[in-house]
mmCIF file of C-alpha atoms in Angstrom:
data_model
loop_
_atom_site.group_PDB
_atom_site.id
_atom_site.type_symbol
_atom_site.label_atom_id
_atom_site.label_comp_id
_atom_site.label_asym_id
_atom_site.label_seq_id
_atom_site.Cartn_x
_atom_site.Cartn_y
_atom_site.Cartn_z
ATOM 1 C CA MET A 5 -23.844 21.162 -26.962
ATOM 2 C CA ALA A 6 -26.047 18.899 -24.848
ATOM 3 C CA LEU A 7 -24.293 16.863 -22.180
ATOM 4 C CA ALA A 8 -25.468 13.595 -23.719
ATOM 5 C CA GLU A 9 -24.052 14.626 -27.095
ATOM 6 C CA ALA A 10 -20.752 15.637 -25.510
ATOM 7 C CA GLY A 11 -20.563 12.298 -23.763
ATOM 8 C CA ALA A 12 -21.239 10.480 -27.002
ATOM 9 C CA ARG A 13 -18.496 12.370 -28.823
ATOM 10 C CA GLY A 14 -15.830 12.192 -26.145
ATOM 11 C CA ARG A 15 -13.824 9.170 -25.032
ATOM 12 C CA LEU A 16 -14.559 7.859 -21.551
ATOM 13 C CA LEU A 17 -12.051 9.367 -19.126
ATOM 14 C CA ARG A 18 -10.466 6.629 -17.023
ATOM 15 C CA TRP A 19 -7.866 7.508 -14.451
ATOM 16 C CA PRO A 20 -5.238 4.794 -13.889
ATOM 17 C CA ARG A 21 -5.287 3.460 -10.339
ATOM 18 C CA VAL A 22 -2.655 2.837 -7.713
ATOM 19 C CA LEU A 23 -4.132 0.345 -5.243
ATOM 20 C CA LEU A 24 -2.843 0.371 -1.648
ATOM 21 C CA PHE A 25 -3.766 -2.986 -0.066
ATOM 22 C CA GLY A 26 -2.883 -3.647 3.537
ATOM 23 C CA ASP A 27 -3.810 -3.485 7.216
ATOM 24 C CA SER A 28 -4.246 -0.501 9.542
ATOM 25 C CA ILE A 29 -0.908 1.014 8.523
ATOM 26 C CA THR A 30 -2.430 1.364 5.053
ATOM 27 C CA GLU A 31 -5.918 2.290 6.279
ATOM 28 C CA TYR A 32 -4.493 5.186 8.290
ATOM 29 C CA SER A 33 -2.306 6.359 5.401
ATOM 30 C CA PHE A 34 -4.876 8.883 4.201
ATOM 31 C CA GLN A 35 -4.879 10.732 7.497
ATOM 32 C CA GLU A 36 -3.232 14.161 7.631
ATOM 33 C CA ASN A 37 0.379 13.886 6.393
ATOM 34 C CA GLY A 38 -0.086 10.153 5.806
ATOM 35 C CA TRP A 39 1.995 8.321 3.237
ATOM 36 C CA GLY A 40 -1.027 7.450 1.104
ATOM 37 C CA ALA A 41 -2.179 11.068 1.073
ATOM 38 C CA TYR A 42 1.324 12.066 -0.028
ATOM 39 C CA LEU A 43 1.135 9.686 -2.991
ATOM 40 C CA ALA A 44 -2.338 10.939 -3.911
ATOM 41 C CA GLU A 45 -1.060 14.517 -3.929
ATOM 42 C CA ARG A 46 1.977 13.642 -6.072
ATOM 43 C CA LEU A 47 -0.177 11.733 -8.569
ATOM 44 C CA VAL A 48 -3.162 14.061 -8.835
ATOM 45 C CA ARG A 49 -4.411 14.238 -12.457
ATOM 46 C CA LYS A 50 -2.295 11.178 -13.271
ATOM 47 C CA CYS A 51 -3.702 8.409 -11.062
ATOM 48 C CA ASP A 52 -6.391 7.712 -8.522
ATOM 49 C CA VAL A 53 -4.713 6.399 -5.373
ATOM 50 C CA VAL A 54 -7.193 3.941 -3.866
ATOM 51 C CA ASN A 55 -6.947 3.046 -0.178
ATOM 52 C CA ARG A 56 -7.927 -0.535 0.567
ATOM 53 C CA GLY A 57 -6.324 -0.787 3.980
ATOM 54 C CA ILE A 58 -8.336 -2.858 6.454
ATOM 55 C CA SER A 59 -7.382 -2.468 10.091
ATOM 56 C CA GLY A 60 -6.524 -5.655 11.953
ATOM 57 C CA TYR A 61 -6.429 -7.907 8.892
ATOM 58 C CA ASN A 62 -3.778 -10.492 8.076
ATOM 59 C CA THR A 63 -2.768 -12.253 4.857
ATOM 60 C CA ARG A 64 -5.081 -15.207 5.542
ATOM 61 C CA TRP A 65 -8.050 -12.866 5.248
ATOM 62 C CA ALA A 66 -6.493 -10.580 2.635
ATOM 63 C CA LYS A 67 -6.000 -13.344 0.073
ATOM 64 C CA LEU A 68 -9.768 -13.976 0.181
ATOM 65 C CA ILE A 69 -10.562 -10.306 -0.407
ATOM 66 C CA LEU A 70 -8.113 -9.482 -3.199
ATOM 67 C CA PRO A 71 -10.100 -11.230 -5.978
ATOM 68 C CA ARG A 72 -13.108 -9.149 -4.924
ATOM 69 C CA LEU A 73 -11.100 -5.943 -5.378
ATOM 70 C CA ILE A 74 -9.489 -6.616 -8.742
ATOM 71 C CA THR A 75 -10.694 -8.788 -11.607
ATOM 72 C CA GLU A 76 -10.082 -8.608 -15.333
ATOM 73 C CA SER A 77 -13.687 -7.488 -15.797
ATOM 74 C CA THR A 78 -13.433 -4.683 -13.219
ATOM 75 C CA GLY A 79 -10.501 -2.916 -14.797
ATOM 76 C CA ALA A 80 -7.287 -4.725 -13.998
ATOM 77 C CA ASP A 81 -5.954 -3.086 -17.151
ATOM 78 C CA SER A 82 -6.252 0.323 -15.459
ATOM 79 C CA ILE A 83 -4.001 -0.665 -12.526
ATOM 80 C CA ALA A 84 -0.741 1.296 -12.621
ATOM 81 C CA ALA A 85 0.668 -0.159 -9.389
ATOM 82 C CA VAL A 86 -0.332 -2.249 -6.365
ATOM 83 C CA THR A 87 1.222 -2.243 -2.905
ATOM 84 C CA ILE A 88 0.738 -5.278 -0.639
ATOM 85 C CA PHE A 89 1.557 -4.290 2.927
ATOM 86 C CA PHE A 90 0.845 -7.010 5.508
ATOM 87 C CA GLY A 91 2.732 -8.695 8.324
ATOM 88 C CA ALA A 92 2.243 -6.522 11.396
ATOM 89 C CA ASN A 93 -0.756 -8.659 12.391
ATOM 90 C CA ASP A 94 0.394 -11.982 10.940
ATOM 91 C CA SER A 95 3.483 -11.771 13.179
ATOM 92 C CA ALA A 96 1.461 -11.419 16.392
ATOM 93 C CA LEU A 97 2.473 -14.084 18.924
ATOM 94 C CA LYS A 98 0.221 -17.128 18.574
ATOM 95 C CA GLU A 99 -0.154 -17.825 22.290
ATOM 96 C CA LEU A 100 -1.177 -14.239 23.058
ATOM 97 C CA ASN A 101 -3.008 -13.229 19.868
ATOM 98 C CA PRO A 102 -4.217 -16.377 18.081
ATOM 99 C CA LYS A 103 -6.924 -14.584 16.102
ATOM 100 C CA GLN A 104 -4.533 -12.409 14.087
ATOM 101 C CA HIS A 105 -1.492 -14.689 14.103
ATOM 102 C CA VAL A 106 -0.588 -16.476 10.869
ATOM 103 C CA PRO A 107 2.302 -18.997 10.867
ATOM 104 C CA LEU A 108 5.405 -17.778 9.061
ATOM 105 C CA GLU A 109 5.296 -20.301 6.201
ATOM 106 C CA GLU A 110 1.600 -19.639 5.609
ATOM 107 C CA TYR A 111 2.281 -15.888 5.583
ATOM 108 C CA ALA A 112 4.852 -16.362 2.833
ATOM 109 C CA ALA A 113 2.516 -18.642 0.891
ATOM 110 C CA ASN A 114 -0.313 -16.129 1.195
ATOM 111 C CA LEU A 115 1.857 -13.303 -0.127
ATOM 112 C CA LYS A 116 3.006 -15.480 -3.017
ATOM 113 C CA GLY A 117 -0.590 -16.456 -3.742
ATOM 114 C CA MET A 118 -1.680 -12.811 -3.908
ATOM 115 C CA VAL A 119 1.140 -11.945 -6.297
ATOM 116 C CA GLN A 120 0.282 -14.955 -8.463
ATOM 117 C CA TYR A 121 -3.365 -13.914 -8.501
ATOM 118 C CA LEU A 122 -2.471 -10.398 -9.661
ATOM 119 C CA LYS A 123 -0.322 -11.854 -12.424
ATOM 120 C CA SER A 124 -3.236 -14.088 -13.465
ATOM 121 C CA VAL A 125 -5.348 -11.002 -14.167
ATOM 122 C CA ASP A 126 -2.530 -9.453 -16.211
ATOM 123 C CA ILE A 127 -1.002 -7.189 -13.584
ATOM 124 C CA THR A 128 2.676 -7.656 -14.287
ATOM 125 C CA ALA A 129 5.342 -8.112 -11.615
ATOM 126 C CA ASP A 130 6.853 -4.695 -12.311
ATOM 127 C CA LYS A 131 3.602 -3.088 -11.099
ATOM 128 C CA ILE A 132 3.626 -4.881 -7.729
ATOM 129 C CA ILE A 133 5.464 -3.695 -4.612
ATOM 130 C CA LEU A 134 5.549 -5.803 -1.465
ATOM 131 C CA ILE A 135 6.108 -3.883 1.781
ATOM 132 C CA THR A 136 7.435 -5.554 4.911
ATOM 133 C CA PRO A 137 6.044 -4.709 8.343
ATOM 134 C CA PRO A 138 7.979 -1.945 10.098
ATOM 135 C CA PRO A 139 10.032 -2.812 13.184
ATOM 136 C CA LEU A 140 8.203 -3.078 16.504
ATOM 137 C CA GLN A 141 9.235 -0.880 19.421
ATOM 138 C CA GLU A 142 8.306 -3.271 22.200
ATOM 139 C CA SER A 143 8.201 -0.991 25.241
ATOM 140 C CA ALA A 144 5.858 1.495 23.542
ATOM 141 C CA TRP A 145 3.609 -1.256 22.161
ATOM 142 C CA GLU A 146 3.509 -2.923 25.575
ATOM 143 C CA LYS A 147 2.119 0.316 27.037
ATOM 144 C CA ALA A 148 -0.559 0.361 24.325
ATOM 145 C CA CYS A 149 -1.422 -3.276 25.070
ATOM 146 C CA LEU A 150 -1.576 -2.739 28.836
ATOM 147 C CA ALA A 151 -3.894 0.233 28.340
ATOM 148 C CA LYS A 152 -6.340 -2.204 26.705
ATOM 149 C CA GLY A 153 -5.875 -4.811 29.409
ATOM 150 C CA ASP A 154 -3.689 -7.020 27.220
ATOM 151 C CA LYS A 155 -0.151 -8.352 27.481
ATOM 152 C CA LEU A 156 2.614 -7.531 25.001
ATOM 153 C CA ASN A 157 1.513 -9.626 22.012
ATOM 154 C CA ARG A 158 4.285 -8.974 19.476
ATOM 155 C CA CYS A 159 8.077 -8.844 19.472
ATOM 156 C CA ASN A 160 10.490 -7.229 17.067
ATOM 157 C CA ALA A 161 12.597 -10.317 16.422
ATOM 158 C CA THR A 162 9.515 -12.234 15.268
ATOM 159 C CA THR A 163 8.374 -9.327 13.116
ATOM 160 C CA GLY A 164 11.819 -9.414 11.528
ATOM 161 C CA GLN A 165 11.337 -13.049 10.495
ATOM 162 C CA TYR A 166 8.138 -12.073 8.675
ATOM 163 C CA ALA A 167 9.889 -9.134 7.044
ATOM 164 C CA GLN A 168 12.631 -11.456 5.781
ATOM 165 C CA ALA A 169 9.987 -13.829 4.429
ATOM 166 C CA CYS A 170 8.354 -10.925 2.570
ATOM 167 C CA VAL A 171 11.703 -10.008 1.002
ATOM 168 C CA ARG A 172 12.213 -13.626 -0.077
ATOM 169 C CA VAL A 173 8.774 -13.814 -1.681
ATOM 170 C CA ALA A 174 9.426 -10.611 -3.620
ATOM 171 C CA LYS A 175 12.696 -12.036 -4.934
ATOM 172 C CA GLU A 176 11.051 -15.332 -5.898
ATOM 173 C CA CYS A 177 8.144 -13.579 -7.625
ATOM 174 C CA GLY A 178 10.219 -10.895 -9.339
ATOM 175 C CA THR A 179 8.476 -7.953 -7.682
ATOM 176 C CA ASP A 180 9.902 -4.873 -6.020
ATOM 177 C CA VAL A 181 10.023 -4.780 -2.225
ATOM 178 C CA LEU A 182 10.241 -2.056 0.389
ATOM 179 C CA ASP A 183 11.966 -3.553 3.423
ATOM 180 C CA LEU A 184 10.819 -1.135 6.111
ATOM 181 C CA TRP A 185 11.931 -3.415 8.928
ATOM 182 C CA SER A 186 15.569 -3.158 7.860
ATOM 183 C CA LEU A 187 15.563 0.399 6.536
ATOM 184 C CA MET A 188 14.005 1.928 9.636
ATOM 185 C CA GLN A 189 16.483 0.203 11.921
ATOM 186 C CA LYS A 190 19.402 1.813 10.123
ATOM 187 C CA ASN A 191 18.350 4.763 12.286
ATOM 188 C CA GLN A 192 19.482 3.683 15.762
ATOM 189 C CA ASP A 193 16.430 5.243 17.426
ATOM 190 C CA PHE A 194 13.761 3.857 15.096
ATOM 191 C CA SER A 195 11.070 4.504 17.735
ATOM 192 C CA SER A 196 10.667 8.012 16.293
ATOM 193 C CA TYR A 197 9.111 6.423 13.213
ATOM 194 C CA LEU A 198 6.316 4.905 15.325
ATOM 195 C CA SER A 199 3.441 6.526 17.206
ATOM 196 C CA ASP A 200 2.680 3.651 19.599
ATOM 197 C CA GLY A 201 5.411 1.144 18.855
ATOM 198 C CA LEU A 202 3.484 -0.416 15.955
ATOM 199 C CA HIS A 203 1.765 2.264 13.846
ATOM 200 C CA LEU A 204 3.538 5.073 12.033
ATOM 201 C CA SER A 205 4.230 8.501 13.473
ATOM 202 C CA ALA A 206 4.370 11.642 11.309
ATOM 203 C CA LYS A 207 8.079 10.990 10.792
ATOM 204 C CA GLY A 208 7.366 7.363 9.914
ATOM 205 C CA ASN A 209 4.742 8.379 7.381
ATOM 206 C CA SER A 210 7.217 10.768 5.760
ATOM 207 C CA PHE A 211 9.819 8.019 5.652
ATOM 208 C CA VAL A 212 7.455 5.523 4.012
ATOM 209 C CA ALA A 213 6.225 8.153 1.544
ATOM 210 C CA ALA A 214 9.766 9.006 0.442
ATOM 211 C CA GLN A 215 10.885 5.390 0.179
ATOM 212 C CA LEU A 216 7.782 4.317 -1.718
ATOM 213 C CA TRP A 217 7.850 7.300 -4.056
ATOM 214 C CA SER A 218 11.440 6.481 -4.982
ATOM 215 C CA ARG A 219 10.136 3.112 -6.233
ATOM 216 C CA LEU A 220 6.938 4.394 -7.844
ATOM 217 C CA GLU A 221 8.319 7.466 -9.581
ATOM 218 C CA ASN A 222 10.060 5.531 -12.332
ATOM 219 C CA LYS A 223 7.061 3.251 -12.814
ATOM 220 C CA LEU A 224 4.622 6.152 -13.135
ATOM 221 C CA SER A 225 6.720 9.001 -14.527
ATOM 222 C CA ALA A 226 5.606 8.311 -18.103
ATOM 223 C CA LEU A 227 1.923 8.695 -17.252
ATOM 224 C CA PRO A 228 0.523 11.885 -18.784
ATOM 225 C CA SER A 229 -1.477 14.504 -16.935
ATOM 226 C CA LEU A 230 -5.116 13.934 -17.751
ATOM 227 C CA LEU A 231 -6.865 16.779 -19.567
ATOM 228 C CA PRO A 232 -4.977 19.847 -20.792
ATOM 229 C CA TYR A 233 -3.678 22.656 -18.631
ATOM 230 C CA TRP A 234 -6.363 25.308 -18.447
ATOM 231 C CA ARG A 235 -4.321 27.895 -20.369
ATOM 232 C CA ASP A 236 -4.053 25.402 -23.229
ATOM 233 C CA VAL A 237 -7.825 24.995 -23.620
ATOM 234 C CA ASP A 238 -9.168 26.799 -26.685
ATOM 235 C CA HIS A 239 -11.756 28.993 -25.008
ATOM 236 C CA THR A 240 -13.395 29.809 -28.336
ATOM 237 C CA ASN A 241 -13.864 26.111 -29.128
ATOM 238 C CA PRO A 242 -13.413 24.078 -25.914
ATOM 239 C CA GLU A 243 -14.787 20.950 -27.570
ATOM 240 C CA ALA A 244 -11.656 20.785 -29.700
ATOM 241 C CA SER A 245 -9.506 20.590 -26.560
ATOM 242 C CA LEU A 246 -11.679 18.555 -24.222
ATOM 243 C CA LEU A 247 -13.479 15.954 -26.351
#
């Protein structure tokens, strides 16, 4: 059978998508043993896990980008889940990092606006997971800042205020939320979850992967594996199995 004929006979194969939208903690999640890579491995042949992490970005910039990533005409119906993971940059101290800083109330409004936009393109609240920034280990992050010639430009207490705002938005919007800031600090020495005081270590990636999977598994467990197991393909008439 010619390829064109096979294509005409068969239905277009469209993998559902899990969209990871966030800052550097999302961008780096596809590195070795990263939390995004873990999700991609767990969902292979069920979903495409799409990394749209953009290092250094905050919610002020993210809300402008989101409508360029997902529209009704570009397959919002194929979205199985979306994570929105911002706050580590928004919570930077205004006087020391004005470019990335976003005021707390604006941060909350931006998150709410992104959730409302997703709902407007028919992505329901049960498919959306907000993720708070992780806690900040100040002494380690100060070393990273000093190495770049900067002063300590974040503090954990402020990051916590943004995390609490994220939790509130999720409750108001009816979405799920992963409160990393609180969960990680249940471990007294939460610094082991962080590589430089801000970004995730291998242990932190494992923690995020496990926590996020516990929320995604129920949402995605009903998705079928795409295409039959190879032993189930009729080798004498593969068209019957594959088209």
